[in-house]
mmCIF file of C-alpha atoms and ligand atoms in Angstrom:
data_model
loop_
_atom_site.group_PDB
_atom_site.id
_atom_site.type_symbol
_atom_site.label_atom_id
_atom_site.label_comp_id
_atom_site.label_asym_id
_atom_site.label_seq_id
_atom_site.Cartn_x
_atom_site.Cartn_y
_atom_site.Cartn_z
ATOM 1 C CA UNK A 693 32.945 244.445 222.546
ATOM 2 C CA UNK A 694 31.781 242.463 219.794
ATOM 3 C CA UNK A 695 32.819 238.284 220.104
ATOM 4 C CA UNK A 696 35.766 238.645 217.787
ATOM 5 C CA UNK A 697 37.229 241.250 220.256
ATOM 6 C CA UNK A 698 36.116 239.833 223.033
ATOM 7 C CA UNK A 699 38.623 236.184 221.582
ATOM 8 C CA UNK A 700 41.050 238.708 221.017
ATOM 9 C CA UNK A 701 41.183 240.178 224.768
ATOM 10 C CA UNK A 702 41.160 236.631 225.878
ATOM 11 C CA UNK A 703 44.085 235.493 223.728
ATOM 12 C CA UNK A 704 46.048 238.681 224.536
ATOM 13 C CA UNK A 705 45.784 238.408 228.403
ATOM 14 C CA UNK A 706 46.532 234.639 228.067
ATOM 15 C CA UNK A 707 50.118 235.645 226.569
ATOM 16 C CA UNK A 708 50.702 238.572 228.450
ATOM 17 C CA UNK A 709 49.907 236.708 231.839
ATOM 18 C CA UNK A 710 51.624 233.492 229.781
ATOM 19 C CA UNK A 711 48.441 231.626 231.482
ATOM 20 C CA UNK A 712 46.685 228.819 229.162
ATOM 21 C CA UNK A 713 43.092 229.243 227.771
ATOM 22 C CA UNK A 714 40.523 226.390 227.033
ATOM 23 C CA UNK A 715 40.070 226.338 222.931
ATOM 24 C CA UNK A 716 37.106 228.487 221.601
ATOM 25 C CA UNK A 717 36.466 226.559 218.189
ATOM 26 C CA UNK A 718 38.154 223.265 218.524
ATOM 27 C CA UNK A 719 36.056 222.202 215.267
ATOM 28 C CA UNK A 720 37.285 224.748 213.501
ATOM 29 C CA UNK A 721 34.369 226.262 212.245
ATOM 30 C CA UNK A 722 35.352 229.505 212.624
ATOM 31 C CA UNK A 723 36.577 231.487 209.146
ATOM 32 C CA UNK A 724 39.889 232.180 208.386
ATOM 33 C CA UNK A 725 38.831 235.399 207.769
ATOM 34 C CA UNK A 726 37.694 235.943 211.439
ATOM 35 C CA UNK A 727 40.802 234.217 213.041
ATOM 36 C CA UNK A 728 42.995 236.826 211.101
ATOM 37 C CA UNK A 729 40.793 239.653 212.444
ATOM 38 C CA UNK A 730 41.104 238.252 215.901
ATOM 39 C CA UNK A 731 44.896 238.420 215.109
ATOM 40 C CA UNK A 732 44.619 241.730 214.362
ATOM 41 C CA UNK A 733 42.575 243.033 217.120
ATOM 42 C CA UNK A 734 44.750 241.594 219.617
ATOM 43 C CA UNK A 735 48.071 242.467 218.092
ATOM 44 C CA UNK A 736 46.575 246.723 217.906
ATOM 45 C CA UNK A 737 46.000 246.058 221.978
ATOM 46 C CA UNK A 738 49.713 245.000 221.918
ATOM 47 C CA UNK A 739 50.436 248.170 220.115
ATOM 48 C CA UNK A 740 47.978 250.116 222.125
ATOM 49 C CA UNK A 741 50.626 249.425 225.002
ATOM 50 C CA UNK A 742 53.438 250.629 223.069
ATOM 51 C CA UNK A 743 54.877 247.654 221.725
ATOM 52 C CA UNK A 744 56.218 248.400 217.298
ATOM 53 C CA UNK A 745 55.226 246.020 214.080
ATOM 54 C CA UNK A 746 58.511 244.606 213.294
ATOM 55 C CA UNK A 747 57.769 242.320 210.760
ATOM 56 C CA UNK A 748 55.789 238.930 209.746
ATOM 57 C CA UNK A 749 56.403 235.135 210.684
ATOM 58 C CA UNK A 750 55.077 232.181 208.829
ATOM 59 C CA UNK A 751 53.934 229.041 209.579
ATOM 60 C CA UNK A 752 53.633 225.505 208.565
ATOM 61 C CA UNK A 753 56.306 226.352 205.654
ATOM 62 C CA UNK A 754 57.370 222.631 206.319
ATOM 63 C CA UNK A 755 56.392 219.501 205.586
ATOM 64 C CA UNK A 756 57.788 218.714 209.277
ATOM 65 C CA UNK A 757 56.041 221.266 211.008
ATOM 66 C CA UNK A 758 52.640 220.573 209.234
ATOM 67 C CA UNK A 759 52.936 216.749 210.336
ATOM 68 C CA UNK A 760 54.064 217.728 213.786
ATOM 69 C CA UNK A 761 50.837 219.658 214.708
ATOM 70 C CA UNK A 762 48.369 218.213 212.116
ATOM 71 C CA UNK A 763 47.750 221.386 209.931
ATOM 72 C CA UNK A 764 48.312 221.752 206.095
ATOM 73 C CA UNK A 765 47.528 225.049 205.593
ATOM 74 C CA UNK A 766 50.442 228.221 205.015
ATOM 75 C CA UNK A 767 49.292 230.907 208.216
ATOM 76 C CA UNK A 768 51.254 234.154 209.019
ATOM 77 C CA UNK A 769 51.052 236.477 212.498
ATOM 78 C CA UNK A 770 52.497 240.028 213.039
ATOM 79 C CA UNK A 771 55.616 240.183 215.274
ATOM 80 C CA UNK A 772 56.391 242.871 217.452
ATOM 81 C CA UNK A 773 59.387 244.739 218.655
ATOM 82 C CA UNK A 774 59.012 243.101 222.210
ATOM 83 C CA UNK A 775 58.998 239.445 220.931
ATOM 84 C CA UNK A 776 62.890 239.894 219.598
ATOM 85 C CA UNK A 777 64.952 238.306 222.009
ATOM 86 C CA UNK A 778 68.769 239.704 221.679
ATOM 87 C CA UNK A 779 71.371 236.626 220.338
ATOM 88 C CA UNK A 780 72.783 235.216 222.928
ATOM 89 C CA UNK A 781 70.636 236.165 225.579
ATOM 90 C CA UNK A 782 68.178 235.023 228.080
ATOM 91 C CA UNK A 783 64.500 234.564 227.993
ATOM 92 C CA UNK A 784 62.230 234.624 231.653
ATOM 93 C CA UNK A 785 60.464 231.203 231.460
ATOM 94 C CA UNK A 786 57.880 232.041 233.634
ATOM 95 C CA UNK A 787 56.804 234.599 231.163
ATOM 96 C CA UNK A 788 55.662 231.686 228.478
ATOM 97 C CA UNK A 789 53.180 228.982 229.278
ATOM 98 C CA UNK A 790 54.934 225.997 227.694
ATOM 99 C CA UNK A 791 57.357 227.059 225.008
ATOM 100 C CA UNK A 792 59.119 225.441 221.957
ATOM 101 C CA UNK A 793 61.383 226.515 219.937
ATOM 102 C CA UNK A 794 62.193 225.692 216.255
ATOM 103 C CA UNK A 795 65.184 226.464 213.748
ATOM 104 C CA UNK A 796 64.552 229.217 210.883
ATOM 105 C CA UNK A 797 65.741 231.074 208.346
ATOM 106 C CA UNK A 798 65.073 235.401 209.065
ATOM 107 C CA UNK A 799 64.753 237.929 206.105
ATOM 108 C CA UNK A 800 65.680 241.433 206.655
ATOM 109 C CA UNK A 801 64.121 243.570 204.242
ATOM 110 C CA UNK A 802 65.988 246.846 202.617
ATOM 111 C CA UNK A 803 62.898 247.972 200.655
ATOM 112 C CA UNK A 804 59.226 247.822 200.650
ATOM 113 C CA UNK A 805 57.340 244.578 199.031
ATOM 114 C CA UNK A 806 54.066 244.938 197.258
ATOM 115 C CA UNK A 807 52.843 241.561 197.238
ATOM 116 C CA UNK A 808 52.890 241.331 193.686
ATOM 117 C CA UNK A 809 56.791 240.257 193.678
ATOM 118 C CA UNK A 810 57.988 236.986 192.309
ATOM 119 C CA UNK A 811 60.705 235.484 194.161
ATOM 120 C CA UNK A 812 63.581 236.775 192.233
ATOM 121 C CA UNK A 813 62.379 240.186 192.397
ATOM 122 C CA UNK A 814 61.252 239.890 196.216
ATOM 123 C CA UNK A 815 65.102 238.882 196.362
ATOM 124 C CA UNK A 816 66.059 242.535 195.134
ATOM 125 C CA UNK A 817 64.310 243.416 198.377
ATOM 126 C CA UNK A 818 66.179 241.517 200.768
ATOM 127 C CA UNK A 819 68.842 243.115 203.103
ATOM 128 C CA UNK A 820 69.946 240.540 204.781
ATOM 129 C CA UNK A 821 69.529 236.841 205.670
ATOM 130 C CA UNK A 822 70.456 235.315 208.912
ATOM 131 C CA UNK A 823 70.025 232.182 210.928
ATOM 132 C CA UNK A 824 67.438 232.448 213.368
ATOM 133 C CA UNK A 825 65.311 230.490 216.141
ATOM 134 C CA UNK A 826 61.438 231.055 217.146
ATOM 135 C CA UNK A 827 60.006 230.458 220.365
ATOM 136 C CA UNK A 828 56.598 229.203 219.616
ATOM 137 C CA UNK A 829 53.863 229.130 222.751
ATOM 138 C CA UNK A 830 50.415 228.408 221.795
ATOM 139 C CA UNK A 831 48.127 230.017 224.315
ATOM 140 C CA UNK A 832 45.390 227.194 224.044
ATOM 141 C CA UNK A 833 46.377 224.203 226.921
ATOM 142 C CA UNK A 834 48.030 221.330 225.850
ATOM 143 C CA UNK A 835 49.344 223.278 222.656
ATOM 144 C CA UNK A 836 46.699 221.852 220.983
ATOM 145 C CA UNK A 837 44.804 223.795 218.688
ATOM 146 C CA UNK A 838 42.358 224.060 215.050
ATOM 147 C CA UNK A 839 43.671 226.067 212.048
ATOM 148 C CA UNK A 840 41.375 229.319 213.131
ATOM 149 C CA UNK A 841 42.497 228.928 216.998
ATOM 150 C CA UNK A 842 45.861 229.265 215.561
ATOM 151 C CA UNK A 843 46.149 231.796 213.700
ATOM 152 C CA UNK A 844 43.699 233.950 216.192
ATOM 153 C CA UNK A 845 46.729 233.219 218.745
ATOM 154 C CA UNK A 846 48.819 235.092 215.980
ATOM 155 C CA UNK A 847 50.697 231.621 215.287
ATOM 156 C CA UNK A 848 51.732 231.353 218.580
ATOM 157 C CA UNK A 849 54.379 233.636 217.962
ATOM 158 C CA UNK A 850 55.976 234.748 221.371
ATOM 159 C CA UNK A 851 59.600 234.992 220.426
ATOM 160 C CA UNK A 852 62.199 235.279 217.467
ATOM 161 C CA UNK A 853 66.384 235.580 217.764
ATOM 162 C CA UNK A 854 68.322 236.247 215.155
ATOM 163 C CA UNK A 855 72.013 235.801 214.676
ATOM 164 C CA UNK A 856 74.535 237.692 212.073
ATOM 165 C CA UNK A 857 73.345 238.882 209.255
ATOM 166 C CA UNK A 858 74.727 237.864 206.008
ATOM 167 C CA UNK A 859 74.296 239.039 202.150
ATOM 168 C CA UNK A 860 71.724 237.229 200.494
ATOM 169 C CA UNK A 861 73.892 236.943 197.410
ATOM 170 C CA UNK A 862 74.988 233.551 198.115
ATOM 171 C CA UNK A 863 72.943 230.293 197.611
ATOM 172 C CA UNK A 864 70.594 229.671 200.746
ATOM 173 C CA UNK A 865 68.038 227.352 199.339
ATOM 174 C CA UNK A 866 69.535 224.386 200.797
ATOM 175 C CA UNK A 867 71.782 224.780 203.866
ATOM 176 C CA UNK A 868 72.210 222.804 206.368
ATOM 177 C CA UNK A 869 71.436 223.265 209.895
ATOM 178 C CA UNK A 870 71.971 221.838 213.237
ATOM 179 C CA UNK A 871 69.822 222.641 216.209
ATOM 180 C CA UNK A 872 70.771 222.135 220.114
ATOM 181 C CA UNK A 873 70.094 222.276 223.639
ATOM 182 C CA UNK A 874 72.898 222.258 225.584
ATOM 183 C CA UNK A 875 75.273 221.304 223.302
ATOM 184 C CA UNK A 876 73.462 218.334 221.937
ATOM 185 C CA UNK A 877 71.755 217.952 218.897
ATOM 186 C CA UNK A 878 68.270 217.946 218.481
ATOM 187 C CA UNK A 879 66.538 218.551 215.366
ATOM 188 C CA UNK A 880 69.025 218.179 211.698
ATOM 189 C CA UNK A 881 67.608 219.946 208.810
ATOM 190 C CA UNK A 882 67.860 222.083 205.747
ATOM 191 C CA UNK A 883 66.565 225.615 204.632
ATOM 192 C CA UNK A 884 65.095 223.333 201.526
ATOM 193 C CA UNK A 885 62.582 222.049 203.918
ATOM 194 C CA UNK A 886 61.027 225.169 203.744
ATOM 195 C CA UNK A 887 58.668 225.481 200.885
ATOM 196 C CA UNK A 888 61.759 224.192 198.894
ATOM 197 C CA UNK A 889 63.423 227.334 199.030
ATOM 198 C CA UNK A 890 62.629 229.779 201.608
ATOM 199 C CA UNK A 891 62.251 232.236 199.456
ATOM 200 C CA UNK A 892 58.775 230.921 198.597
ATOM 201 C CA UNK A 893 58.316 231.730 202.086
ATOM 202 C CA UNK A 894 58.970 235.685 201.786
ATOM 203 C CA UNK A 895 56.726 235.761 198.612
ATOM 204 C CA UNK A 896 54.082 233.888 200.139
ATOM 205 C CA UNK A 897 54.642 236.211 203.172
ATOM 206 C CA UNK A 898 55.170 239.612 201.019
ATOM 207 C CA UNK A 899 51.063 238.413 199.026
ATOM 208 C CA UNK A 900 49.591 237.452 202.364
ATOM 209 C CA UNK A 901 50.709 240.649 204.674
ATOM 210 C CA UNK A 902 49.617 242.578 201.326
ATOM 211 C CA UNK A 903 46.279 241.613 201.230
ATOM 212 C CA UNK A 904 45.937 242.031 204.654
ATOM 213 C CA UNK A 905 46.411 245.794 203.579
ATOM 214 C CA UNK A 906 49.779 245.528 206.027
ATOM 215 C CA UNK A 907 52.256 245.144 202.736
ATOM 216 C CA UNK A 908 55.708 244.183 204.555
ATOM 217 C CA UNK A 909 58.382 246.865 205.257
ATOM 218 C CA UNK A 910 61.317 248.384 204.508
ATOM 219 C CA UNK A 911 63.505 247.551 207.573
ATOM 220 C CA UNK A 912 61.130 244.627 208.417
ATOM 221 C CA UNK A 913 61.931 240.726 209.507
ATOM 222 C CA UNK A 914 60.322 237.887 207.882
ATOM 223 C CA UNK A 915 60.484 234.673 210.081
ATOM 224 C CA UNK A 916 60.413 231.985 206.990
ATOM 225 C CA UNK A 917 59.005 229.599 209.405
ATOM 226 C CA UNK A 918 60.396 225.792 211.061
ATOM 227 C CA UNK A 919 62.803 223.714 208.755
ATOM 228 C CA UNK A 920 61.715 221.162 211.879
ATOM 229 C CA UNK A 921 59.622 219.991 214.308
ATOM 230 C CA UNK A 922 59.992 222.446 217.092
ATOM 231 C CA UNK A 923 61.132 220.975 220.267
ATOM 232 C CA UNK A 924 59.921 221.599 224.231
ATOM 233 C CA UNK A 925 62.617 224.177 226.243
ATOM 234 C CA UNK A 926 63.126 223.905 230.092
ATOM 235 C CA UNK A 927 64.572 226.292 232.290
ATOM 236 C CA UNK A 928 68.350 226.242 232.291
ATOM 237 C CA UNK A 929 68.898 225.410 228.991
ATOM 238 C CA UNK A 930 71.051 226.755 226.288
ATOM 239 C CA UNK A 931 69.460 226.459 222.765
ATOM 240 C CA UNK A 932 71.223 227.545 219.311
ATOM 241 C CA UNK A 933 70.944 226.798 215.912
ATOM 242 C CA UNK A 934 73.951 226.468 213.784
ATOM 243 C CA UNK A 935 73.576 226.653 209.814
ATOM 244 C CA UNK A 936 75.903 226.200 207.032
ATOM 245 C CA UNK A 937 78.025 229.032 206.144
ATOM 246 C CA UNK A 938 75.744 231.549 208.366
ATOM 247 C CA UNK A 939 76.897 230.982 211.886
ATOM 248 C CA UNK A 940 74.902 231.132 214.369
ATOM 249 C CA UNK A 941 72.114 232.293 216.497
ATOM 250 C CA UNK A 942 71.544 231.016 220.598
ATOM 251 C CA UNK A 943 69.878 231.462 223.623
ATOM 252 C CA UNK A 944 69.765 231.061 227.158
ATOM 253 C CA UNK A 945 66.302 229.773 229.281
ATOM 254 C CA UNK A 946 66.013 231.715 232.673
ATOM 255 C CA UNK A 947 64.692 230.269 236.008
ATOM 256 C CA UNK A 948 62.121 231.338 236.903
ATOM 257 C CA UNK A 949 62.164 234.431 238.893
ATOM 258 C CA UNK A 950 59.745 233.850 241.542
ATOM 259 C CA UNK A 951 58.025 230.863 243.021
ATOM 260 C CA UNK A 952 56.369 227.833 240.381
ATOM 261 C CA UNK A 953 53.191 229.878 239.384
ATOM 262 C CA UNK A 954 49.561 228.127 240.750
ATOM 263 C CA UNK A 955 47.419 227.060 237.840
ATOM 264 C CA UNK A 956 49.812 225.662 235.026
HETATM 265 C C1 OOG G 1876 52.150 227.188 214.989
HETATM 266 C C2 OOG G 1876 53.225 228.042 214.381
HETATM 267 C C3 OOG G 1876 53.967 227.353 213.260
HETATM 268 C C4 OOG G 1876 56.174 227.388 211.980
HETATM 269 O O1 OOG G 1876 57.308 227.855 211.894
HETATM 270 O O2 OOG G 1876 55.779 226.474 211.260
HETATM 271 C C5 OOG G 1876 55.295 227.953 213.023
HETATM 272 C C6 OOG G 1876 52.677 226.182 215.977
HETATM 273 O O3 OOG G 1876 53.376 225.252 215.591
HETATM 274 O O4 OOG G 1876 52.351 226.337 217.167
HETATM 275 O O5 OOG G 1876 55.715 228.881 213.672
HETATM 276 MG MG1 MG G 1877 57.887 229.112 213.441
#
């Protein structure tokens, strides 16, 4: 295994055994054209175990978000058919090492993008909108992390939940949105916070996946990324985002199964 791999094994059985891993390039010397290799080796071991691309999330779309974790830069990561979490259901805390989650905006694509779209024409592509929440969990301890540790941990995408789809013929660039944990409000935003419009987000998303030779997908979600900081979720909670006009999109934080896991 070359060392590339070898970061991409690590970062893979971190998440899988949702244990935390010490940084490998805290000065962030690594190139961002490595750290996206990473990302790709470990998401084909995902695949290798059965797990199906489903789509793209991005990252750092928002001013928010960027000041929350100290990075500037736009970064995508691949998400996969297990990370979907069903609306309304429950996640197994004990399978994340210390989650967040964060209000978004989801994409549901009807046809194939080719990178080359501008945003009213990577509109013609979109299916559906709907509101949706990630669960973020960096594998790196403390959830702290440099640009190419992040995006080698595939953004620390571990989950995504999205509620009813709507039509994309109506406005969306600024709607409002409320997120909670049980039943109190954390985090006030608007789609605007992302990129301005979150359709910036898809056509960043549509160029970036492209020249990654992985154009995005007919039948394919694009997470647009957090209108807000994310926030910290504890078992027994009940978290849902509400946004204007769209409904909404929840979940529910399982105790753990078993005994408080050694090492965390
Ligand atoms: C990195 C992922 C950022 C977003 O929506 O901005 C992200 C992180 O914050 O751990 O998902
Ligand atoms: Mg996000």
């Amino acid at each position: 295994m070359n060392r590339l791999q070898e970061i991409a094994a690590l970062l893979d059985d971190a998440a899988a055994q949702a244990r935390s891993v010490a940084q490998f390039d805290p000065q962030g010397e690594v190139t961002l054209l490595d750290a996206y290799a990473i990302q790709a080796a470990s998401i084909a071991r995902r695949i290798g175990r059965g797990e199906r691309r489903v789509g793209v999330k991005m990252g750092f779309t928002s001013r928010a978000k960027m000041v929350q974790m100290g990075l500037q830069d736009v970064i995508w990561g691949r998400l996969t058919d297990a990370m979907q979490v069903e609306e309304g259901g429950a996640i197994d805390f004990s399978r994340y090492v210390h989650p967040r989650v964060e209000p978004e905006l989801a994409f549901v694509l009807g046809k194939d993008l080719t990178g080359q779209e501008n945003a009213v024409e990577a509109l013609a592509a979109v299916e559906a909108i709907s509101p949706a929440l990630e669960i973020i969990d960096s594998r790196y301890s403390d959830f702290k992390f440099s640009l190419p540790e992040v995006i080698a941990d595939n953004a620390s995408s571990s989950g995504f939940v999205m509620g009813q789809w709507h039509s994309p013929a109506g406005e969306f660039d600024n709607l409002g949105l409320v997120m909670s944990i049980d039943g109190r409000a954390v985090q006030v935003g608007s789609t605007a916070a992302i990129l301005g419009h979150p359709l910036r987000s898809l056509v960043a998303a549509a160029r970036l996946a492209a020249a990654a030779g992985e154009p995005l997908r007919a039948g394919w979600v694009v997470m647009a990324g957090g209108a807000t900081q994310a926030e910290w979720i504890r078992p027994g909670q009940y978290v849902e985002v509400e946004m204007q006009g769209l409904g909404r999109a929840g979940f529910h934080v399982a105790a753990p199964a078993a005994a408080a896991k050694e090492g965390r």
